[in-house]
Every structure is written in C-alpha cells, then in structure tokens.
mmCIF file of C-alpha atoms and ligand atoms in Angstrom:
data_model
loop_
_atom_site.group_PDB
_atom_site.id
_atom_site.type_symbol
_atom_site.label_atom_id
_atom_site.label_comp_id
_atom_site.label_asym_id
_atom_site.label_seq_id
_atom_site.Cartn_x
_atom_site.Cartn_y
_atom_site.Cartn_z
ATOM 1 C CA MET A 3 -87.543 -2.276 41.176
ATOM 2 C CA ALA A 4 -91.228 -1.298 41.504
ATOM 3 C CA THR A 5 -92.946 -0.680 38.168
ATOM 4 C CA LYS A 6 -94.994 2.477 37.556
ATOM 5 C CA GLU A 7 -97.725 3.537 35.171
ATOM 6 C CA PHE A 8 -98.181 6.643 33.076
ATOM 7 C CA LYS A 9 -101.486 8.529 33.127
ATOM 8 C CA LYS A 10 -100.928 10.031 29.686
ATOM 9 C CA ALA A 11 -98.951 9.181 26.572
ATOM 10 C CA ALA A 12 -95.221 9.913 26.819
ATOM 11 C CA ARG A 13 -93.469 10.430 23.482
ATOM 12 C CA ILE A 14 -89.831 10.790 24.468
ATOM 13 C CA ILE A 15 -86.571 11.372 22.620
ATOM 14 C CA LEU A 16 -83.124 10.749 24.131
ATOM 15 C CA VAL A 17 -80.360 13.017 22.824
ATOM 16 C CA GLY A 18 -76.713 12.790 23.872
ATOM 17 C CA ALA A 19 -73.109 12.210 22.875
ATOM 18 C CA PRO A 20 -72.014 8.751 21.686
ATOM 19 C CA GLY A 21 -71.681 6.561 24.779
ATOM 20 C CA VAL A 22 -73.472 8.969 27.142
ATOM 21 C CA GLY A 23 -75.895 6.200 28.125
ATOM 22 C CA LYS A 24 -78.970 6.600 25.880
ATOM 23 C CA GLY A 25 -79.369 2.837 25.477
ATOM 24 C CA THR A 26 -78.704 2.284 29.184
ATOM 25 C CA GLN A 27 -81.388 4.796 30.229
ATOM 26 C CA ALA A 28 -83.884 3.470 27.649
ATOM 27 C CA GLU A 29 -83.512 -0.028 29.101
ATOM 28 C CA ARG A 30 -83.983 1.243 32.659
ATOM 29 C CA LEU A 31 -87.051 3.289 31.671
ATOM 30 C CA MET A 32 -88.671 0.277 30.026
ATOM 31 C CA LYS A 33 -88.150 -1.789 33.177
ATOM 32 C CA ARG A 34 -89.740 0.902 35.313
ATOM 33 C CA TYR A 35 -92.587 1.704 32.899
ATOM 34 C CA PRO A 36 -93.686 -1.526 31.191
ATOM 35 C CA GLN A 37 -95.991 0.541 28.909
ATOM 36 C CA LEU A 38 -92.940 2.063 27.224
ATOM 37 C CA SER A 39 -91.154 0.562 24.283
ATOM 38 C CA ALA A 40 -88.063 1.934 22.601
ATOM 39 C CA VAL A 41 -86.625 2.225 19.126
ATOM 40 C CA SER A 42 -82.897 2.821 18.685
ATOM 41 C CA SER A 43 -81.974 4.152 15.246
ATOM 42 C CA GLY A 44 -78.430 2.773 15.657
ATOM 43 C CA ASP A 45 -79.752 -0.720 16.493
ATOM 44 C CA LEU A 46 -82.075 -0.623 13.468
ATOM 45 C CA LEU A 47 -79.210 0.366 11.189
ATOM 46 C CA ARG A 48 -76.861 -2.262 12.631
ATOM 47 C CA GLU A 49 -79.579 -4.908 12.171
ATOM 48 C CA GLY A 50 -79.795 -3.866 8.501
ATOM 49 C CA VAL A 51 -76.011 -4.189 8.185
ATOM 50 C CA ARG A 52 -76.010 -7.629 9.840
ATOM 51 C CA SER A 53 -78.769 -8.992 7.648
ATOM 52 C CA LYS A 54 -77.309 -7.266 4.559
ATOM 53 C CA THR A 55 -80.471 -5.451 3.473
ATOM 54 C CA PRO A 56 -79.941 -2.937 0.608
ATOM 55 C CA LEU A 57 -80.265 -0.091 3.112
ATOM 56 C CA GLY A 58 -77.896 -1.843 5.532
ATOM 57 C CA ARG A 59 -75.269 -2.228 2.815
ATOM 58 C CA GLU A 60 -75.541 1.463 2.000
ATOM 59 C CA ALA A 61 -75.419 2.504 5.661
ATOM 60 C CA GLU A 62 -72.423 0.372 6.610
ATOM 61 C CA THR A 63 -69.697 2.700 5.290
ATOM 62 C CA PHE A 64 -71.203 5.713 7.058
ATOM 63 C CA ILE A 65 -71.489 3.900 10.376
ATOM 64 C CA ARG A 66 -68.064 2.299 10.257
ATOM 65 C CA SER A 67 -66.432 5.684 9.568
ATOM 66 C CA GLY A 68 -68.369 7.450 12.343
ATOM 67 C CA ASN A 69 -70.392 9.652 9.992
ATOM 68 C CA LEU A 70 -74.138 10.146 10.137
ATOM 69 C CA VAL A 71 -76.117 8.268 7.493
ATOM 70 C CA PRO A 72 -78.019 10.593 5.096
ATOM 71 C CA ASP A 73 -81.261 12.050 6.488
ATOM 72 C CA GLU A 74 -83.446 10.482 3.772
ATOM 73 C CA MET A 75 -82.063 7.020 4.538
ATOM 74 C CA ILE A 76 -82.765 7.163 8.259
ATOM 75 C CA LEU A 77 -86.169 8.790 7.730
ATOM 76 C CA LYS A 78 -87.284 5.919 5.513
ATOM 77 C CA LEU A 79 -86.109 3.341 8.032
ATOM 78 C CA ILE A 80 -87.681 5.070 11.037
ATOM 79 C CA LEU A 81 -90.965 5.729 9.268
ATOM 80 C CA ASN A 82 -91.295 2.011 8.486
ATOM 81 C CA GLU A 83 -90.582 1.159 12.105
ATOM 82 C CA LEU A 84 -93.073 3.730 13.449
ATOM 83 C CA LYS A 85 -95.728 2.355 11.110
ATOM 84 C CA SER A 86 -95.066 -1.265 12.011
ATOM 85 C CA LYS A 87 -95.442 -0.348 15.687
ATOM 86 C CA ARG A 88 -98.632 1.591 14.768
ATOM 87 C CA TRP A 89 -97.254 4.752 16.351
ATOM 88 C CA VAL A 90 -98.013 6.616 13.120
ATOM 89 C CA SER A 91 -100.675 5.996 10.502
ATOM 90 C CA SER A 92 -99.915 3.386 7.851
ATOM 91 C CA GLN A 93 -100.955 6.050 5.260
ATOM 92 C CA SER A 94 -98.039 8.319 6.182
ATOM 93 C CA SER A 95 -95.106 8.691 3.816
ATOM 94 C CA VAL A 96 -91.913 10.730 4.053
ATOM 95 C CA THR A 97 -93.262 13.211 1.487
ATOM 96 C CA ASP A 98 -96.919 13.078 2.605
ATOM 97 C CA PRO A 99 -96.925 12.665 6.375
ATOM 98 C CA SER A 100 -100.780 12.647 6.827
ATOM 99 C CA PRO A 101 -100.497 13.235 10.570
ATOM 100 C CA ALA A 102 -103.363 12.009 12.721
ATOM 101 C CA GLU A 103 -104.165 13.292 16.217
ATOM 102 C CA PRO A 104 -101.782 11.236 18.399
ATOM 103 C CA SER A 105 -103.358 8.814 20.850
ATOM 104 C CA LYS A 106 -103.583 10.140 24.418
ATOM 105 C CA SER A 107 -103.586 6.602 25.796
ATOM 106 C CA PRO A 108 -100.586 5.807 28.037
ATOM 107 C CA SER A 109 -100.172 2.599 26.063
ATOM 108 C CA ALA A 110 -99.138 4.778 23.091
ATOM 109 C CA SER A 111 -95.937 5.794 24.945
ATOM 110 C CA PHE A 112 -92.515 5.372 23.392
ATOM 111 C CA ILE A 113 -88.841 6.331 23.485
ATOM 112 C CA LEU A 114 -86.722 7.137 20.455
ATOM 113 C CA ASP A 115 -82.995 6.648 21.119
ATOM 114 C CA GLY A 116 -80.674 8.349 18.621
ATOM 115 C CA PHE A 117 -83.369 9.730 16.311
ATOM 116 C CA PRO A 118 -83.849 12.521 15.366
ATOM 117 C CA ARG A 119 -80.195 13.591 15.171
ATOM 118 C CA THR A 120 -80.471 16.712 12.985
ATOM 119 C CA ALA A 121 -82.910 19.639 12.932
ATOM 120 C CA MET A 122 -84.093 18.419 9.535
ATOM 121 C CA GLN A 123 -84.942 14.958 10.937
ATOM 122 C CA ALA A 124 -86.743 16.682 13.827
ATOM 123 C CA SER A 125 -88.935 18.798 11.511
ATOM 124 C CA ARG A 126 -89.868 15.716 9.531
ATOM 125 C CA LEU A 127 -90.750 13.835 12.710
ATOM 126 C CA ASP A 128 -92.893 16.794 13.868
ATOM 127 C CA SER A 129 -95.041 16.366 10.792
ATOM 128 C CA LEU A 130 -95.554 12.668 11.626
ATOM 129 C CA ILE A 131 -96.023 12.738 15.389
ATOM 130 C CA PRO A 132 -95.409 15.433 18.028
ATOM 131 C CA ILE A 133 -92.822 14.636 20.695
ATOM 132 C CA ASN A 134 -93.669 15.805 24.210
ATOM 133 C CA LEU A 135 -90.336 15.361 26.019
ATOM 134 C CA VAL A 136 -86.783 15.700 24.714
ATOM 135 C CA VAL A 137 -84.188 14.542 27.238
ATOM 136 C CA SER A 138 -80.700 15.967 26.702
ATOM 137 C CA LEU A 139 -78.234 13.715 28.575
ATOM 138 C CA ILE A 140 -74.941 15.330 29.568
ATOM 139 C CA THR A 141 -71.817 13.641 30.979
ATOM 140 C CA PRO A 142 -68.232 14.972 30.707
ATOM 141 C CA VAL A 143 -66.514 13.671 27.580
ATOM 142 C CA ASN A 144 -63.411 12.272 29.333
ATOM 143 C CA ILE A 145 -65.684 10.047 31.447
ATOM 144 C CA ILE A 146 -67.528 8.758 28.384
ATOM 145 C CA LEU A 147 -64.335 7.895 26.516
ATOM 146 C CA SER A 148 -63.228 5.513 29.250
ATOM 147 C CA ARG A 149 -66.447 3.485 28.766
ATOM 148 C CA ILE A 150 -66.125 2.866 25.076
ATOM 149 C CA ALA A 151 -63.255 0.374 25.171
ATOM 150 C CA SER A 152 -65.169 -1.697 27.755
ATOM 151 C CA ARG A 153 -68.429 -1.892 25.785
ATOM 152 C CA TRP A 154 -69.535 -5.275 24.416
ATOM 153 C CA VAL A 155 -72.796 -5.929 22.625
ATOM 154 C CA HIS A 156 -75.061 -8.833 21.781
ATOM 155 C CA ALA A 157 -75.542 -7.876 18.148
ATOM 156 C CA PRO A 158 -78.815 -9.773 17.410
ATOM 157 C CA SER A 159 -80.720 -8.124 20.286
ATOM 158 C CA GLY A 160 -78.766 -4.870 20.768
ATOM 159 C CA ARG A 161 -78.221 -5.683 24.479
ATOM 160 C CA VAL A 162 -75.288 -3.643 25.759
ATOM 161 C CA TYR A 163 -72.724 -4.651 28.401
ATOM 162 C CA ASN A 164 -69.656 -3.076 29.887
ATOM 163 C CA THR A 165 -66.868 -5.045 31.536
ATOM 164 C CA ASP A 166 -66.497 -2.336 34.237
ATOM 165 C CA PHE A 167 -70.070 -1.179 34.754
ATOM 166 C CA ASN A 168 -72.581 -3.755 33.580
ATOM 167 C CA ALA A 169 -70.676 -7.000 33.145
ATOM 168 C CA PRO A 170 -72.404 -10.050 31.650
ATOM 169 C CA LYS A 171 -73.052 -12.924 34.072
ATOM 170 C CA ALA A 172 -70.613 -15.133 32.150
ATOM 171 C CA ALA A 173 -67.609 -13.367 30.595
ATOM 172 C CA GLY A 174 -68.062 -12.733 26.865
ATOM 173 C CA LYS A 175 -71.604 -14.226 26.751
ATOM 174 C CA ASP A 176 -75.061 -12.679 26.446
ATOM 175 C CA ASP A 177 -77.081 -13.128 29.681
ATOM 176 C CA ILE A 178 -80.246 -14.298 27.909
ATOM 177 C CA THR A 179 -79.069 -16.434 24.980
ATOM 178 C CA GLY A 180 -75.508 -17.337 26.038
ATOM 179 C CA GLU A 181 -74.366 -16.281 22.559
ATOM 180 C CA PRO A 182 -70.971 -14.572 22.162
ATOM 181 C CA LEU A 183 -70.649 -10.809 22.645
ATOM 182 C CA THR A 184 -68.878 -8.674 20.030
ATOM 183 C CA LYS A 185 -67.442 -5.156 19.670
ATOM 184 C CA ARG A 186 -69.195 -2.508 17.581
ATOM 185 C CA THR A 187 -67.251 -1.617 14.425
ATOM 186 C CA ASP A 188 -67.394 2.094 15.374
ATOM 187 C CA ASP A 189 -66.155 1.723 18.967
ATOM 188 C CA ASP A 190 -62.428 2.405 18.521
ATOM 189 C CA GLU A 191 -61.227 5.712 19.984
ATOM 190 C CA GLU A 192 -60.580 7.457 16.657
ATOM 191 C CA THR A 193 -64.038 6.666 15.250
ATOM 192 C CA TRP A 194 -65.657 7.577 18.549
ATOM 193 C CA ARG A 195 -63.951 11.008 18.381
ATOM 194 C CA LEU A 196 -65.381 11.550 14.918
ATOM 195 C CA ARG A 197 -68.852 10.514 16.132
ATOM 196 C CA LEU A 198 -68.448 13.016 18.944
ATOM 197 C CA ARG A 199 -67.506 15.750 16.463
ATOM 198 C CA LYS A 200 -70.612 14.983 14.386
ATOM 199 C CA PHE A 201 -72.681 15.147 17.554
ATOM 200 C CA ASP A 202 -71.178 18.545 18.443
ATOM 201 C CA GLU A 203 -71.963 19.842 14.933
ATOM 202 C CA THR A 204 -75.572 18.688 14.820
ATOM 203 C CA SER A 205 -76.892 18.687 18.366
ATOM 204 C CA GLN A 206 -77.171 22.420 18.992
ATOM 205 C CA PRO A 207 -79.649 23.165 16.185
ATOM 206 C CA LEU A 208 -81.538 19.994 17.154
ATOM 207 C CA LEU A 209 -81.844 21.008 20.810
ATOM 208 C CA GLU A 210 -82.755 24.603 19.866
ATOM 209 C CA HIS A 211 -85.521 23.243 17.655
ATOM 210 C CA TYR A 212 -87.083 21.474 20.647
ATOM 211 C CA ASP A 213 -86.325 24.275 23.095
ATOM 212 C CA ARG A 214 -88.446 26.589 20.930
ATOM 213 C CA LYS A 215 -91.286 24.095 21.267
ATOM 214 C CA GLY A 216 -90.904 24.069 25.065
ATOM 215 C CA VAL A 217 -90.277 20.320 25.368
ATOM 216 C CA LEU A 218 -86.533 20.281 26.117
ATOM 217 C CA TRP A 219 -85.272 19.042 29.484
ATOM 218 C CA THR A 220 -81.567 18.691 30.341
ATOM 219 C CA VAL A 221 -80.068 16.281 32.866
ATOM 220 C CA LYS A 222 -76.432 16.068 33.924
ATOM 221 C CA GLY A 223 -74.415 13.449 35.769
ATOM 222 C CA HIS A 224 -71.063 11.710 35.918
ATOM 223 C CA SER A 225 -72.683 8.275 35.768
ATOM 224 C CA SER A 226 -75.894 6.672 34.574
ATOM 225 C CA ASP A 227 -76.714 5.916 38.211
ATOM 226 C CA GLU A 228 -76.657 9.642 38.953
ATOM 227 C CA ILE A 229 -78.911 10.424 35.984
ATOM 228 C CA THR A 230 -81.525 7.663 36.320
ATOM 229 C CA PRO A 231 -83.249 8.906 39.531
ATOM 230 C CA GLN A 232 -83.527 12.431 38.091
ATOM 231 C CA LEU A 233 -85.044 11.022 34.918
ATOM 232 C CA PHE A 234 -87.551 8.884 36.833
ATOM 233 C CA GLN A 235 -88.599 11.901 38.888
ATOM 234 C CA GLU A 236 -89.092 14.095 35.817
ATOM 235 C CA LEU A 237 -91.213 11.473 34.059
ATOM 236 C CA GLU A 238 -93.248 10.966 37.188
ATOM 237 C CA SER A 239 -94.061 14.669 37.387
ATOM 238 C CA ARG A 240 -94.898 14.989 33.672
ATOM 239 C CA PHE A 241 -96.720 11.743 32.912
ATOM 240 C CA GLY A 242 -97.359 9.961 36.243
HETATM 241 P P1 G5P B 329 -75.992 5.036 17.733
HETATM 242 O O1 G5P B 329 -76.125 3.579 17.821
HETATM 243 O O2 G5P B 329 -77.160 5.892 18.047
HETATM 244 P P2 G5P B 329 -74.376 6.686 19.470
HETATM 245 O O3 G5P B 329 -72.971 6.934 19.030
HETATM 246 O O4 G5P B 329 -75.267 7.841 19.457
HETATM 247 O O5 G5P B 329 -74.756 5.420 18.618
HETATM 248 P P3 G5P B 329 -74.082 4.861 21.543
HETATM 249 O O6 G5P B 329 -72.616 4.638 21.236
HETATM 250 O O7 G5P B 329 -75.040 3.772 21.211
HETATM 251 O O8 G5P B 329 -74.531 6.205 20.925
HETATM 252 P P4 G5P B 329 -75.340 5.280 24.107
HETATM 253 O O9 G5P B 329 -76.481 4.452 23.667
HETATM 254 O O10 G5P B 329 -75.583 6.709 24.436
HETATM 255 O O11 G5P B 329 -74.129 5.216 23.081
HETATM 256 O O12 G5P B 329 -74.611 4.644 25.355
HETATM 257 P P5 G5P B 329 -74.772 3.197 26.066
HETATM 258 O O13 G5P B 329 -74.573 2.105 25.075
HETATM 259 O O14 G5P B 329 -75.981 3.175 26.934
HETATM 260 O O15 G5P B 329 -73.500 3.271 27.041
HETATM 261 C C1 G5P B 329 -72.183 3.204 26.498
HETATM 262 C C2 G5P B 329 -71.345 2.176 27.305
HETATM 263 O O16 G5P B 329 -71.127 2.708 28.611
HETATM 264 C C3 G5P B 329 -72.052 0.824 27.518
HETATM 265 O O17 G5P B 329 -71.064 -0.198 27.559
HETATM 266 C C4 G5P B 329 -72.727 0.974 28.904
HETATM 267 O O18 G5P B 329 -72.892 -0.274 29.573
HETATM 268 C C5 G5P B 329 -71.668 1.844 29.615
HETATM 269 N N1 G5P B 329 -72.190 2.743 30.648
HETATM 270 C C6 G5P B 329 -73.396 3.386 30.701
HETATM 271 N N2 G5P B 329 -73.473 4.136 31.809
HETATM 272 C C7 G5P B 329 -72.285 3.981 32.476
HETATM 273 C C8 G5P B 329 -71.758 4.507 33.699
HETATM 274 O O19 G5P B 329 -72.407 5.262 34.417
HETATM 275 N N3 G5P B 329 -70.499 4.119 34.038
HETATM 276 C C9 G5P B 329 -69.731 3.260 33.263
HETATM 277 N N4 G5P B 329 -68.503 2.933 33.666
HETATM 278 N N5 G5P B 329 -70.217 2.737 32.109
HETATM 279 C C10 G5P B 329 -71.460 3.095 31.724
HETATM 280 O O20 G5P B 329 -75.491 5.455 16.281
HETATM 281 C C11 G5P B 329 -74.446 4.760 15.650
HETATM 282 C C12 G5P B 329 -74.297 5.249 14.229
HETATM 283 O O21 G5P B 329 -75.502 4.998 13.505
HETATM 284 C C13 G5P B 329 -75.806 6.077 12.608
HETATM 285 C C14 G5P B 329 -74.589 6.990 12.648
HETATM 286 O O22 G5P B 329 -73.679 6.539 11.685
HETATM 287 C C15 G5P B 329 -74.055 6.765 14.068
HETATM 288 O O23 G5P B 329 -72.684 7.098 14.192
HETATM 289 N N6 G5P B 329 -77.039 6.750 13.045
HETATM 290 C C16 G5P B 329 -77.610 7.800 12.444
HETATM 291 N N7 G5P B 329 -77.239 8.551 11.371
HETATM 292 C C17 G5P B 329 -78.044 9.580 11.027
HETATM 293 N N8 G5P B 329 -79.173 9.907 11.708
HETATM 294 C C18 G5P B 329 -79.580 9.188 12.785
HETATM 295 N N9 G5P B 329 -80.711 9.532 13.440
HETATM 296 C C19 G5P B 329 -78.776 8.085 13.188
HETATM 297 N N10 G5P B 329 -78.889 7.200 14.202
HETATM 298 C C20 G5P B 329 -77.816 6.390 14.106
HETATM 299 MG MG1 MG B 330 -76.876 3.258 21.940
#
C-alpha cells in the first residue's frame, strides 16, 4: 500500500461499539500515514493489568465485568501518556490543564482509540488539546457479535487477530514475536453485551458534544474493508 503524508496536524478520535473495528482501522491508518501514531485506552489499561500496576489492579474488575473504568482513573492514565508522547505540555494536570496552542506540524498527528468515551472525558480532553476529527464507526450489531468469538490478541503488543478475518500466519502465534495468542477476559458474549449497553448509554452525549463543535464525521459499513477506503478519502480531503 502506498504511504501518504498529511499537510496539517490531524488529531483524530475513533468512536464505536465494542468490536466495530477501531483497533483495525487505527492500524491501517498508521500504515498509510507513517506520521500518525495511536493510543488505545483499552490497550493501556490492559497493559496496567498485565504488569499489575496499582491502577491496573483497580481497573481489572471494571474491565472484566464489561463496565467502564471511572473517568478520573482513565483521565490520569491518558494524561500521562499524552505527556510522555509530548502531545500535551508536561505542565498540564487533570485539574490545571494549562493548554498550549497545539502544533500545526503534520508530525504532531495522532489517533485516540477508545478515549474519550463519555462527554465528561471529552470536555476534559478539550481543555488539554482540541480534537479536529471525530470518526463515528457504525456496523450492524449482529455482524460485530460474530467477530468477537474469533478474536485473539498478542497481549504484550496489543496486536489483534481474527481466525476468520485476519488470521495469524501460524495458528495461535503472534506474527512478529511467535509468542502465543490469548483471549481477552472481556470477550465472552455476555460481557460483550454489557460493553455494548455501556456504549449505547454513553455514546450519544459524547457524539453530540463533538457534533456541536462541528468535528463529527460518521462512516458506515458491514466490514472494515468497506469502511477503510471511505476513511482514507475523508482524511485525504481534510488533511492531505
Ligand atoms: P477497549 O479496549 O477500548 P472496546 O470494547 O471499545 O474495547 P474493542 O473490543 O477493542 O473495543 P475494536 O477495537 O473496535 O474493539 O475492534 P477490533 O479489535 O479492531 O476488531 C474486533 C475483532 O474483529 C478483531 O478480531 C478484528 O480482527 C475483527 N474484525 C475487524 N474488522 C472485521 C471485519 O470486517 N470482518 C471480520 N470478520 N472481522 C473483523 O475497552 C475495553 C475496556 O476498557 C475500559 C472499559 O472497561 C472497556 O470495556 N476502557 C475505558 N473505560 C472508561 N473510559 C475509557 N475511555 C475506556 N477505554 C477503555
Ligand atoms: Mg480495540
């Protein structure tokens, strides 16, 4: 696939139901636009759980049960990540955001996958750094459900596979490291349904928040392959 360059900074958020393909699209976007890097709030939390950090221990019960972790917990984690990537000033804190004028350089482009998830998280992010494109990904729920049982992950890197759609080169092994693939603890059908309910409860106010700011764009498709070309075209017209 040919790579492309942005002419201005893209600060993108991916919003969508659990399993809609946020991680899949983020990976494809990074391949197409090497200037982009992505942060997945779910991957950050799962890394904390794996390495048993205090925050990871606290988050584990919420994740395993399919509930959202408390806003303050995720805000702290994301703020640290944004600072370490130098996307926000190191002076910023959750209570005193000290926003600086965001860099216009295309190299300051990023994708946030799974954060913000609530209108409250979105307002707090606004005071740290303004987002200029919110992508709402929509795929019918019955199609998404069929993917969940086939998902396998390489936990240390967050790489995602699917035995039907994106199978690893060797069964049960990560393509890059050869390490074993595992299931996510929240990927059984019952927990997925609860995650979906949480998404339904929180996404409307979140999307309305961004719609009011004029940065919301919606894309629909039955598969990631149907969505990707539309996404590429939209980014090209906004930032290319
Ligand atoms: P996460 O980690 O953000 P979810 O539930 O929002 O989790 P998830 O499950 O990671 O989202 P995704 O990234 O949208 O889904 O989807 P994906 O992994 O790319 O694709 C799903 C599967 O389908 C994969 O196997 C993929 O290969 C396959 N696939 C993709 N496209 C297709 C296709 O076209 N066809 C087929 N057949 N297959 C396809 O959040 C997890 C938990 O962390 C906490 C919460 O507890 C949450 O439940 N959390 C937060 N809590 C509060 N605030 C926040 N901001 C939080 N962020 C995370
Ligand atoms: Mg994901």
